[in-house]
Amino acid sequence: QSVLTQPPSASGTPGQRVSISCSGSTSNIGLNTVNWYQQFPGTAPRLLIYKNTQRPSGVPDRFSGSKSGTSASLAISGLQSDDEADYYCAAWDTGPDVVVFGGGTKLTVL
Amino acid sequence: EVQLVESGGGLVQPGGSLRLSCAASGFILRNNFMSWVRQAPGKGLEWVSVIYSGGRRDYGDSVKGRFTASRDDSKNTLYLQMNSLRTEDTAVYYCVRESGRGVVSPYFDYWGQGTLVTVSS
């Protein structure tokens, strides 16, 4: 059971906009910033969004992050087949003082 | 170019030990916070340990007392000594460089390719 809650799956068609939610609590998302990672099968995750909304260099602006209260969201606009991957949210949890992750969302491009 | 290359994974029996290595290049290890993150087969990500630039080390509850993180500054290499291994420690172990700790939620901006540890009899 992951500390942060994500839907196990999401889907969309090419060109569509999809959102992936990440729900937490006061001790993690409520008090701290949220990061997002993208992982393709058989490869290491890569940082996609940090500090709620920031994109590392090389990440297309089709990817955006937001946070409100104890929830966060990753939005992907202009969906492409290459976006098919697993997406994980993460945040610092001031209770146990550790980084906690969501269980991951598998995005399928139909 | 920043690179992290893990090695040392393999098959080990329950109760056994293993030492993972992570060779860093393109940056100075001792000036950064470095973590280990693991992923059990078909499962999500789990933070395992961190070694601060100043040398302090922290661990997740599931490995505390069994795993020890260290580094060799002369070799720019990070290690994870894993003792008293359990079947539930079976996972791909990633070496990651951290940023933001103490200011924002730590984020992992560089990842190694991972090394698989299998604990089984």
JSON list of C-alpha atoms in Angstrom, two decimals:
[
{"chain": "A", "resi": 1, "resn": "GLN", "atom": "CA", "xyz": [0.00, 0.00, 0.00]},
{"chain": "A", "resi": 2, "resn": "SER", "atom": "CA", "xyz": [1.62, 3.23, -1.16]},
{"chain": "A", "resi": 3, "resn": "VAL", "atom": "CA", "xyz": [1.48, 6.40, 0.93]},
{"chain": "A", "resi": 4, "resn": "LEU", "atom": "CA", "xyz": [0.48, 8.48, -2.08]},
{"chain": "A", "resi": 5, "resn": "THR", "atom": "CA", "xyz": [-2.53, 7.31, -4.08]},
{"chain": "A", "resi": 6, "resn": "GLN", "atom": "CA", "xyz": [-2.56, 7.22, -7.88]},
{"chain": "A", "resi": 7, "resn": "PRO", "atom": "CA", "xyz": [-5.00, 5.56, -10.26]},
{"chain": "A", "resi": 8, "resn": "PRO", "atom": "CA", "xyz": [-3.43, 2.32, -11.51]},
{"chain": "A", "resi": 9, "resn": "SER", "atom": "CA", "xyz": [-4.20, 3.16, -15.12]},
{"chain": "A", "resi": 10, "resn": "ALA", "atom": "CA", "xyz": [-5.06, 6.01, -17.44]},
{"chain": "A", "resi": 11, "resn": "SER", "atom": "CA", "xyz": [-5.57, 6.22, -21.18]},
{"chain": "A", "resi": 12, "resn": "GLY", "atom": "CA", "xyz": [-6.11, 8.62, -24.02]},
{"chain": "A", "resi": 13, "resn": "THR", "atom": "CA", "xyz": [-5.96, 8.93, -27.77]},
{"chain": "A", "resi": 14, "resn": "PRO", "atom": "CA", "xyz": [-3.24, 10.73, -29.72]},
{"chain": "A", "resi": 15, "resn": "GLY", "atom": "CA", "xyz": [-3.58, 14.49, -29.45]},
{"chain": "A", "resi": 16, "resn": "GLN", "atom": "CA", "xyz": [-5.77, 14.31, -26.37]},
{"chain": "A", "resi": 17, "resn": "ARG", "atom": "CA", "xyz": [-5.03, 15.83, -22.97]},
{"chain": "A", "resi": 18, "resn": "VAL", "atom": "CA", "xyz": [-4.85, 13.45, -20.02]},
{"chain": "A", "resi": 19, "resn": "SER", "atom": "CA", "xyz": [-4.37, 14.03, -16.31]},
{"chain": "A", "resi": 20, "resn": "ILE", "atom": "CA", "xyz": [-3.00, 11.73, -13.64]},
{"chain": "A", "resi": 21, "resn": "SER", "atom": "CA", "xyz": [-3.89, 12.46, -10.03]},
{"chain": "A", "resi": 22, "resn": "CYS", "atom": "CA", "xyz": [-1.83, 11.92, -6.89]},
{"chain": "A", "resi": 23, "resn": "SER", "atom": "CA", "xyz": [-3.52, 12.12, -3.52]},
{"chain": "A", "resi": 24, "resn": "GLY", "atom": "CA", "xyz": [-1.71, 12.42, -0.21]},
{"chain": "A", "resi": 25, "resn": "SER", "atom": "CA", "xyz": [-2.09, 13.98, 3.20]},
{"chain": "A", "resi": 26, "resn": "THR", "atom": "CA", "xyz": [-1.10, 17.00, 5.24]},
{"chain": "A", "resi": 27, "resn": "SER", "atom": "CA", "xyz": [2.24, 15.48, 6.21]},
{"chain": "A", "resi": 28, "resn": "ASN", "atom": "CA", "xyz": [3.41, 14.96, 2.63]},
{"chain": "A", "resi": 29, "resn": "ILE", "atom": "CA", "xyz": [1.77, 16.78, -0.29]},
{"chain": "A", "resi": 30, "resn": "GLY", "atom": "CA", "xyz": [0.02, 19.23, 2.05]},
{"chain": "A", "resi": 31, "resn": "LEU", "atom": "CA", "xyz": [3.33, 20.56, 3.35]},
{"chain": "A", "resi": 32, "resn": "ASN", "atom": "CA", "xyz": [5.87, 19.70, 0.66]},
{"chain": "A", "resi": 33, "resn": "THR", "atom": "CA", "xyz": [6.49, 19.92, -3.05]},
{"chain": "A", "resi": 34, "resn": "VAL", "atom": "CA", "xyz": [5.65, 17.12, -5.47]},
{"chain": "A", "resi": 35, "resn": "ASN", "atom": "CA", "xyz": [7.87, 15.45, -8.05]},
{"chain": "A", "resi": 36, "resn": "TRP", "atom": "CA", "xyz": [6.93, 13.24, -10.97]},
{"chain": "A", "resi": 37, "resn": "TYR", "atom": "CA", "xyz": [8.89, 10.48, -12.71]},
{"chain": "A", "resi": 38, "resn": "GLN", "atom": "CA", "xyz": [8.36, 8.71, -16.02]},
{"chain": "A", "resi": 39, "resn": "GLN", "atom": "CA", "xyz": [9.46, 5.11, -16.54]},
{"chain": "A", "resi": 40, "resn": "PHE", "atom": "CA", "xyz": [9.49, 3.06, -19.74]},
{"chain": "A", "resi": 41, "resn": "PRO", "atom": "CA", "xyz": [9.49, -0.74, -19.46]},
{"chain": "A", "resi": 42, "resn": "GLY", "atom": "CA", "xyz": [12.89, -2.14, -18.61]},
{"chain": "A", "resi": 43, "resn": "THR", "atom": "CA", "xyz": [14.51, 1.26, -18.07]},
{"chain": "A", "resi": 44, "resn": "ALA", "atom": "CA", "xyz": [15.28, 3.49, -15.12]},
{"chain": "A", "resi": 45, "resn": "PRO", "atom": "CA", "xyz": [12.81, 6.22, -14.15]},
{"chain": "A", "resi": 46, "resn": "ARG", "atom": "CA", "xyz": [13.58, 9.76, -15.23]},
{"chain": "A", "resi": 47, "resn": "LEU", "atom": "CA", "xyz": [12.66, 13.03, -13.54]},
{"chain": "A", "resi": 48, "resn": "LEU", "atom": "CA", "xyz": [9.74, 14.63, -15.32]},
{"chain": "A", "resi": 49, "resn": "ILE", "atom": "CA", "xyz": [8.50, 17.41, -12.98]},
{"chain": "A", "resi": 50, "resn": "TYR", "atom": "CA", "xyz": [10.07, 18.76, -9.79]},
{"chain": "A", "resi": 51, "resn": "LYS", "atom": "CA", "xyz": [8.98, 21.35, -7.24]},
{"chain": "A", "resi": 52, "resn": "ASN", "atom": "CA", "xyz": [5.34, 20.89, -8.33]},
{"chain": "A", "resi": 53, "resn": "THR", "atom": "CA", "xyz": [5.64, 22.59, -11.71]},
{"chain": "A", "resi": 54, "resn": "GLN", "atom": "CA", "xyz": [9.26, 22.72, -12.88]},
{"chain": "A", "resi": 55, "resn": "ARG", "atom": "CA", "xyz": [10.48, 20.77, -15.90]},
{"chain": "A", "resi": 56, "resn": "PRO", "atom": "CA", "xyz": [14.11, 19.62, -16.22]},
{"chain": "A", "resi": 57, "resn": "SER", "atom": "CA", "xyz": [15.78, 20.58, -19.45]},
{"chain": "A", "resi": 58, "resn": "GLY", "atom": "CA", "xyz": [14.77, 18.27, -22.23]},
{"chain": "A", "resi": 59, "resn": "VAL", "atom": "CA", "xyz": [11.25, 17.60, -20.95]},
{"chain": "A", "resi": 60, "resn": "PRO", "atom": "CA", "xyz": [8.69, 18.92, -23.44]},
{"chain": "A", "resi": 61, "resn": "ASP", "atom": "CA", "xyz": [6.28, 21.61, -22.27]},
{"chain": "A", "resi": 62, "resn": "ARG", "atom": "CA", "xyz": [3.44, 19.21, -23.09]},
{"chain": "A", "resi": 63, "resn": "PHE", "atom": "CA", "xyz": [4.06, 17.92, -19.57]},
{"chain": "A", "resi": 64, "resn": "SER", "atom": "CA", "xyz": [2.88, 20.09, -16.69]},
{"chain": "A", "resi": 65, "resn": "GLY", "atom": "CA", "xyz": [2.36, 19.68, -12.97]},
{"chain": "A", "resi": 66, "resn": "SER", "atom": "CA", "xyz": [0.11, 21.31, -10.43]},
{"chain": "A", "resi": 67, "resn": "LYS", "atom": "CA", "xyz": [-0.67, 21.01, -6.74]},
{"chain": "A", "resi": 68, "resn": "SER", "atom": "CA", "xyz": [-3.62, 22.02, -4.59]},
{"chain": "A", "resi": 69, "resn": "GLY", "atom": "CA", "xyz": [-3.94, 21.19, -0.92]},
{"chain": "A", "resi": 70, "resn": "THR", "atom": "CA", "xyz": [-3.12, 17.53, -0.41]},
{"chain": "A", "resi": 71, "resn": "SER", "atom": "CA", "xyz": [-3.39, 16.53, -4.07]},
{"chain": "A", "resi": 72, "resn": "ALA", "atom": "CA", "xyz": [-1.29, 16.96, -7.16]},
{"chain": "A", "resi": 73, "resn": "SER", "atom": "CA", "xyz": [-1.79, 16.34, -10.82]},
{"chain": "A", "resi": 74, "resn": "LEU", "atom": "CA", "xyz": [0.32, 15.63, -13.89]},
{"chain": "A", "resi": 75, "resn": "ALA", "atom": "CA", "xyz": [-1.15, 16.76, -17.20]},
{"chain": "A", "resi": 76, "resn": "ILE", "atom": "CA", "xyz": [0.01, 15.65, -20.62]},
{"chain": "A", "resi": 77, "resn": "SER", "atom": "CA", "xyz": [-1.30, 17.59, -23.58]},
{"chain": "A", "resi": 78, "resn": "GLY", "atom": "CA", "xyz": [-1.03, 16.61, -27.24]},
{"chain": "A", "resi": 79, "resn": "LEU", "atom": "CA", "xyz": [-0.70, 12.97, -26.21]},
{"chain": "A", "resi": 80, "resn": "GLN", "atom": "CA", "xyz": [1.76, 10.92, -28.29]},
{"chain": "A", "resi": 81, "resn": "SER", "atom": "CA", "xyz": [2.32, 7.18, -28.55]},
{"chain": "A", "resi": 82, "resn": "ASP", "atom": "CA", "xyz": [5.81, 7.75, -27.08]},
{"chain": "A", "resi": 83, "resn": "ASP", "atom": "CA", "xyz": [4.18, 8.91, -23.84]},
{"chain": "A", "resi": 84, "resn": "GLU", "atom": "CA", "xyz": [3.03, 5.38, -23.07]},
{"chain": "A", "resi": 85, "resn": "ALA", "atom": "CA", "xyz": [4.84, 4.66, -19.79]},
{"chain": "A", "resi": 86, "resn": "ASP", "atom": "CA", "xyz": [4.43, 4.40, -16.03]},
{"chain": "A", "resi": 87, "resn": "TYR", "atom": "CA", "xyz": [4.20, 7.64, -14.07]},
{"chain": "A", "resi": 88, "resn": "TYR", "atom": "CA", "xyz": [5.03, 8.03, -10.39]},
{"chain": "A", "resi": 89, "resn": "CYS", "atom": "CA", "xyz": [4.47, 10.94, -8.02]},
{"chain": "A", "resi": 90, "resn": "ALA", "atom": "CA", "xyz": [6.67, 11.48, -4.97]},
{"chain": "A", "resi": 91, "resn": "ALA", "atom": "CA", "xyz": [6.98, 13.85, -2.05]},
{"chain": "A", "resi": 92, "resn": "TRP", "atom": "CA", "xyz": [8.74, 14.31, 1.26]},
{"chain": "A", "resi": 93, "resn": "ASP", "atom": "CA", "xyz": [6.74, 13.07, 4.22]},
{"chain": "A", "resi": 94, "resn": "THR", "atom": "CA", "xyz": [7.45, 15.03, 7.39]},
{"chain": "A", "resi": 95, "resn": "GLY", "atom": "CA", "xyz": [5.95, 12.29, 9.55]},
{"chain": "A", "resi": 96, "resn": "PRO", "atom": "CA", "xyz": [8.55, 9.59, 9.05]},
{"chain": "A", "resi": 97, "resn": "ASP", "atom": "CA", "xyz": [10.98, 12.02, 7.32]},
{"chain": "A", "resi": 98, "resn": "VAL", "atom": "CA", "xyz": [11.30, 9.97, 4.16]},
{"chain": "A", "resi": 99, "resn": "VAL", "atom": "CA", "xyz": [10.52, 10.33, 0.47]},
{"chain": "A", "resi": 100, "resn": "VAL", "atom": "CA", "xyz": [7.25, 8.55, -0.32]},
{"chain": "A", "resi": 101, "resn": "PHE", "atom": "CA", "xyz": [6.00, 7.47, -3.72]},
{"chain": "A", "resi": 102, "resn": "GLY", "atom": "CA", "xyz": [2.67, 6.81, -5.33]},
{"chain": "A", "resi": 103, "resn": "GLY", "atom": "CA", "xyz": [1.97, 3.32, -6.60]},
{"chain": "A", "resi": 104, "resn": "GLY", "atom": "CA", "xyz": [2.33, 4.42, -10.21]},
{"chain": "A", "resi": 105, "resn": "THR", "atom": "CA", "xyz": [-0.06, 4.96, -13.11]},
{"chain": "A", "resi": 106, "resn": "LYS", "atom": "CA", "xyz": [0.26, 3.03, -16.34]},
{"chain": "A", "resi": 107, "resn": "LEU", "atom": "CA", "xyz": [-0.61, 5.34, -19.23]},
{"chain": "A", "resi": 108, "resn": "THR", "atom": "CA", "xyz": [-1.89, 3.70, -22.40]},
{"chain": "A", "resi": 109, "resn": "VAL", "atom": "CA", "xyz": [-2.18, 5.59, -25.68]},
{"chain": "A", "resi": 110, "resn": "LEU", "atom": "CA", "xyz": [-5.05, 4.04, -27.58]},
{"chain": "B", "resi": 1, "resn": "GLU", "atom": "CA", "xyz": [28.01, 14.27, -18.67]},
{"chain": "B", "resi": 2, "resn": "VAL", "atom": "CA", "xyz": [26.64, 12.82, -15.44]},
{"chain": "B", "resi": 3, "resn": "GLN", "atom": "CA", "xyz": [26.73, 9.02, -15.33]},
{"chain": "B", "resi": 4, "resn": "LEU", "atom": "CA", "xyz": [25.92, 6.50, -12.62]},
{"chain": "B", "resi": 5, "resn": "VAL", "atom": "CA", "xyz": [26.82, 2.86, -13.18]},
{"chain": "B", "resi": 6, "resn": "GLU", "atom": "CA", "xyz": [25.71, 0.24, -10.66]},
{"chain": "B", "resi": 7, "resn": "SER", "atom": "CA", "xyz": [27.17, -3.22, -10.24]},
{"chain": "B", "resi": 8, "resn": "GLY", "atom": "CA", "xyz": [27.20, -6.05, -7.72]},
{"chain": "B", "resi": 9, "resn": "GLY", "atom": "CA", "xyz": [23.70, -7.42, -8.03]},
{"chain": "B", "resi": 10, "resn": "GLY", "atom": "CA", "xyz": [22.99, -11.12, -8.27]},
{"chain": "B", "resi": 11, "resn": "LEU", "atom": "CA", "xyz": [21.37, -14.12, -6.64]},
{"chain": "B", "resi": 12, "resn": "VAL", "atom": "CA", "xyz": [21.84, -14.57, -2.89]},
{"chain": "B", "resi": 13, "resn": "GLN", "atom": "CA", "xyz": [20.22, -16.85, -0.34]},
{"chain": "B", "resi": 14, "resn": "PRO", "atom": "CA", "xyz": [18.03, -15.49, 2.46]},
{"chain": "B", "resi": 15, "resn": "GLY", "atom": "CA", "xyz": [20.21, -14.33, 5.33]},
{"chain": "B", "resi": 16, "resn": "GLY", "atom": "CA", "xyz": [23.11, -13.64, 3.00]},
{"chain": "B", "resi": 17, "resn": "SER", "atom": "CA", "xyz": [24.97, -10.47, 2.14]},
{"chain": "B", "resi": 18, "resn": "LEU", "atom": "CA", "xyz": [25.72, -8.46, -0.97]},
{"chain": "B", "resi": 19, "resn": "ARG", "atom": "CA", "xyz": [27.50, -5.20, -1.69]},
{"chain": "B", "resi": 20, "resn": "LEU", "atom": "CA", "xyz": [26.32, -2.94, -4.49]},
{"chain": "B", "resi": 21, "resn": "SER", "atom": "CA", "xyz": [28.58, -0.36, -6.08]},
{"chain": "B", "resi": 22, "resn": "CYS", "atom": "CA", "xyz": [27.73, 2.81, -7.99]},
{"chain": "B", "resi": 23, "resn": "ALA", "atom": "CA", "xyz": [30.52, 4.47, -9.96]},
{"chain": "B", "resi": 24, "resn": "ALA", "atom": "CA", "xyz": [29.84, 8.14, -10.60]},
{"chain": "B", "resi": 25, "resn": "SER", "atom": "CA", "xyz": [31.32, 10.32, -13.32]},
{"chain": "B", "resi": 26, "resn": "GLY", "atom": "CA", "xyz": [30.72, 13.85, -14.51]},
{"chain": "B", "resi": 27, "resn": "PHE", "atom": "CA", "xyz": [30.33, 15.22, -10.99]},
{"chain": "B", "resi": 28, "resn": "ILE", "atom": "CA", "xyz": [31.90, 14.95, -7.54]},
{"chain": "B", "resi": 29, "resn": "LEU", "atom": "CA", "xyz": [30.05, 12.44, -5.40]},
{"chain": "B", "resi": 30, "resn": "ARG", "atom": "CA", "xyz": [31.08, 13.88, -2.03]},
{"chain": "B", "resi": 31, "resn": "ASN", "atom": "CA", "xyz": [29.51, 17.26, -2.89]},
{"chain": "B", "resi": 32, "resn": "ASN", "atom": "CA", "xyz": [26.09, 15.73, -3.42]},
{"chain": "B", "resi": 33, "resn": "PHE", "atom": "CA", "xyz": [23.34, 13.86, -1.62]},
{"chain": "B", "resi": 34, "resn": "MET", "atom": "CA", "xyz": [23.12, 10.33, -3.00]},
{"chain": "B", "resi": 35, "resn": "SER", "atom": "CA", "xyz": [20.28, 7.89, -2.51]},
{"chain": "B", "resi": 36, "resn": "TRP", "atom": "CA", "xyz": [19.40, 4.30, -3.31]},
{"chain": "B", "resi": 37, "resn": "VAL", "atom": "CA", "xyz": [15.90, 3.61, -4.61]},
{"chain": "B", "resi": 38, "resn": "ARG", "atom": "CA", "xyz": [14.60, 0.11, -5.28]},
{"chain": "B", "resi": 39, "resn": "GLN", "atom": "CA", "xyz": [11.81, -1.42, -7.30]},
{"chain": "B", "resi": 40, "resn": "ALA", "atom": "CA", "xyz": [10.51, -4.93, -6.69]},
{"chain": "B", "resi": 41, "resn": "PRO", "atom": "CA", "xyz": [9.52, -6.85, -9.84]},
{"chain": "B", "resi": 42, "resn": "GLY", "atom": "CA", "xyz": [6.28, -5.41, -11.22]},
{"chain": "B", "resi": 43, "resn": "LYS", "atom": "CA", "xyz": [5.97, -3.01, -8.30]},
{"chain": "B", "resi": 44, "resn": "GLY", "atom": "CA", "xyz": [6.47, 0.67, -7.54]},
{"chain": "B", "resi": 45, "resn": "LEU", "atom": "CA", "xyz": [9.43, 2.66, -6.29]},
{"chain": "B", "resi": 46, "resn": "GLU", "atom": "CA", "xyz": [10.73, 2.63, -2.72]},
{"chain": "B", "resi": 47, "resn": "TRP", "atom": "CA", "xyz": [13.36, 4.93, -1.25]},
{"chain": "B", "resi": 48, "resn": "VAL", "atom": "CA", "xyz": [16.03, 2.92, 0.60]},
{"chain": "B", "resi": 49, "resn": "SER", "atom": "CA", "xyz": [18.80, 5.16, 1.90]},
{"chain": "B", "resi": 50, "resn": "VAL", "atom": "CA", "xyz": [20.60, 8.48, 1.55]},
{"chain": "B", "resi": 51, "resn": "ILE", "atom": "CA", "xyz": [24.14, 9.58, 2.26]},
{"chain": "B", "resi": 52, "resn": "TYR", "atom": "CA", "xyz": [24.52, 13.30, 2.75]},
{"chain": "B", "resi": 53, "resn": "SER", "atom": "CA", "xyz": [27.41, 15.30, 1.37]},
{"chain": "B", "resi": 54, "resn": "GLY", "atom": "CA", "xyz": [28.59, 15.71, 4.97]},
{"chain": "B", "resi": 55, "resn": "GLY", "atom": "CA", "xyz": [28.49, 11.96, 5.56]},
{"chain": "B", "resi": 56, "resn": "ARG", "atom": "CA", "xyz": [25.26, 11.55, 7.52]},
{"chain": "B", "resi": 57, "resn": "ARG", "atom": "CA", "xyz": [23.23, 8.51, 6.51]},
{"chain": "B", "resi": 58, "resn": "ASP", "atom": "CA", "xyz": [19.51, 7.77, 6.79]},
{"chain": "B", "resi": 59, "resn": "TYR", "atom": "CA", "xyz": [17.56, 4.62, 5.96]},
{"chain": "B", "resi": 60, "resn": "GLY", "atom": "CA", "xyz": [14.04, 3.49, 5.30]},
{"chain": "B", "resi": 61, "resn": "ASP", "atom": "CA", "xyz": [12.41, 1.46, 8.07]},
{"chain": "B", "resi": 62, "resn": "SER", "atom": "CA", "xyz": [12.38, -1.72, 6.00]},
{"chain": "B", "resi": 63, "resn": "VAL", "atom": "CA", "xyz": [16.20, -1.83, 5.75]},
{"chain": "B", "resi": 64, "resn": "LYS", "atom": "CA", "xyz": [17.30, -0.01, 8.90]},
{"chain": "B", "resi": 65, "resn": "GLY", "atom": "CA", "xyz": [19.87, -2.04, 10.84]},
{"chain": "B", "resi": 66, "resn": "ARG", "atom": "CA", "xyz": [20.57, -4.34, 7.87]},
{"chain": "B", "resi": 67, "resn": "PHE", "atom": "CA", "xyz": [21.80, -2.04, 5.09]},
{"chain": "B", "resi": 68, "resn": "THR", "atom": "CA", "xyz": [24.70, 0.41, 5.25]},
{"chain": "B", "resi": 69, "resn": "ALA", "atom": "CA", "xyz": [25.43, 3.14, 2.71]},
{"chain": "B", "resi": 70, "resn": "SER", "atom": "CA", "xyz": [28.97, 4.40, 2.27]},
{"chain": "B", "resi": 71, "resn": "ARG", "atom": "CA", "xyz": [31.18, 6.06, -0.29]},
{"chain": "B", "resi": 72, "resn": "ASP", "atom": "CA", "xyz": [34.82, 6.10, -1.35]},
{"chain": "B", "resi": 73, "resn": "ASP", "atom": "CA", "xyz": [35.67, 9.67, -2.30]},
{"chain": "B", "resi": 74, "resn": "SER", "atom": "CA", "xyz": [38.96, 8.63, -3.91]},
{"chain": "B", "resi": 75, "resn": "LYS", "atom": "CA", "xyz": [37.05, 6.39, -6.31]},
{"chain": "B", "resi": 76, "resn": "ASN", "atom": "CA", "xyz": [33.98, 8.63, -6.63]},
{"chain": "B", "resi": 77, "resn": "THR", "atom": "CA", "xyz": [31.94, 5.53, -5.85]},
{"chain": "B", "resi": 78, "resn": "LEU", "atom": "CA", "xyz": [28.90, 4.86, -3.70]},
{"chain": "B", "resi": 79, "resn": "TYR", "atom": "CA", "xyz": [28.21, 1.54, -1.97]},
{"chain": "B", "resi": 80, "resn": "LEU", "atom": "CA", "xyz": [25.29, -0.24, -0.38]},
{"chain": "B", "resi": 81, "resn": "GLN", "atom": "CA", "xyz": [26.20, -3.09, 1.95]},
{"chain": "B", "resi": 82, "resn": "MET", "atom": "CA", "xyz": [23.17, -5.34, 2.37]},
{"chain": "B", "resi": 83, "resn": "ASN", "atom": "CA", "xyz": [23.17, -7.89, 5.19]},
{"chain": "B", "resi": 84, "resn": "SER", "atom": "CA", "xyz": [20.56, -10.31, 6.53]},
{"chain": "B", "resi": 85, "resn": "LEU", "atom": "CA", "xyz": [18.83, -10.24, 3.17]},
{"chain": "B", "resi": 86, "resn": "ARG", "atom": "CA", "xyz": [15.19, -11.30, 2.93]},
{"chain": "B", "resi": 87, "resn": "THR", "atom": "CA", "xyz": [13.12, -12.46, -0.01]},
{"chain": "B", "resi": 88, "resn": "GLU", "atom": "CA", "xyz": [11.26, -9.16, 0.12]},
{"chain": "B", "resi": 89, "resn": "ASP", "atom": "CA", "xyz": [14.51, -7.33, -0.65]},
{"chain": "B", "resi": 90, "resn": "THR", "atom": "CA", "xyz": [14.37, -8.75, -4.18]},
{"chain": "B", "resi": 91, "resn": "ALA", "atom": "CA", "xyz": [14.35, -5.70, -6.46]},
{"chain": "B", "resi": 92, "resn": "VAL", "atom": "CA", "xyz": [16.21, -3.61, -8.97]},
{"chain": "B", "resi": 93, "resn": "TYR", "atom": "CA", "xyz": [18.36, -1.18, -7.00]},
{"chain": "B", "resi": 94, "resn": "TYR", "atom": "CA", "xyz": [18.98, 2.25, -8.49]},
{"chain": "B", "resi": 95, "resn": "CYS", "atom": "CA", "xyz": [21.68, 4.67, -7.47]},
{"chain": "B", "resi": 96, "resn": "VAL", "atom": "CA", "xyz": [20.36, 8.22, -7.76]},
{"chain": "B", "resi": 97, "resn": "ARG", "atom": "CA", "xyz": [21.67, 11.73, -7.33]},
{"chain": "B", "resi": 98, "resn": "GLU", "atom": "CA", "xyz": [19.46, 13.96, -5.23]},
{"chain": "B", "resi": 99, "resn": "SER", "atom": "CA", "xyz": [18.70, 17.64, -5.20]},
{"chain": "B", "resi": 100, "resn": "GLY", "atom": "CA", "xyz": [16.60, 19.83, -2.94]},
{"chain": "B", "resi": 101, "resn": "ARG", "atom": "CA", "xyz": [16.86, 17.93, 0.34]},
{"chain": "B", "resi": 102, "resn": "GLY", "atom": "CA", "xyz": [16.17, 20.25, 3.28]},
{"chain": "B", "resi": 103, "resn": "VAL", "atom": "CA", "xyz": [14.62, 22.93, 1.08]},
{"chain": "B", "resi": 104, "resn": "VAL", "atom": "CA", "xyz": [11.95, 21.17, -0.98]},
{"chain": "B", "resi": 105, "resn": "SER", "atom": "CA", "xyz": [10.96, 17.54, -1.40]},
{"chain": "B", "resi": 106, "resn": "PRO", "atom": "CA", "xyz": [14.16, 15.82, -2.52]},
{"chain": "B", "resi": 107, "resn": "TYR", "atom": "CA", "xyz": [14.05, 14.98, -6.19]},
{"chain": "B", "resi": 108, "resn": "PHE", "atom": "CA", "xyz": [16.16, 12.43, -8.03]},
{"chain": "B", "resi": 109, "resn": "ASP", "atom": "CA", "xyz": [17.62, 14.09, -11.09]},
{"chain": "B", "resi": 110, "resn": "TYR", "atom": "CA", "xyz": [20.05, 11.41, -12.26]},
{"chain": "B", "resi": 111, "resn": "TRP", "atom": "CA", "xyz": [19.53, 7.65, -12.15]},
{"chain": "B", "resi": 112, "resn": "GLY", "atom": "CA", "xyz": [21.78, 4.70, -12.82]},
{"chain": "B", "resi": 113, "resn": "GLN", "atom": "CA", "xyz": [20.60, 1.83, -14.99]},
{"chain": "B", "resi": 114, "resn": "GLY", "atom": "CA", "xyz": [19.91, -0.33, -11.94]},
{"chain": "B", "resi": 115, "resn": "THR", "atom": "CA", "xyz": [21.19, -3.67, -10.73]},
{"chain": "B", "resi": 116, "resn": "LEU", "atom": "CA", "xyz": [18.97, -6.64, -9.92]},
{"chain": "B", "resi": 117, "resn": "VAL", "atom": "CA", "xyz": [19.21, -8.32, -6.53]},
{"chain": "B", "resi": 118, "resn": "THR", "atom": "CA", "xyz": [17.40, -11.62, -6.18]},
{"chain": "B", "resi": 119, "resn": "VAL", "atom": "CA", "xyz": [17.05, -13.16, -2.73]},
{"chain": "B", "resi": 120, "resn": "SER", "atom": "CA", "xyz": [15.97, -16.76, -3.03]},
{"chain": "B", "resi": 121, "resn": "SER", "atom": "CA", "xyz": [16.87, -20.23, -1.84]}
]
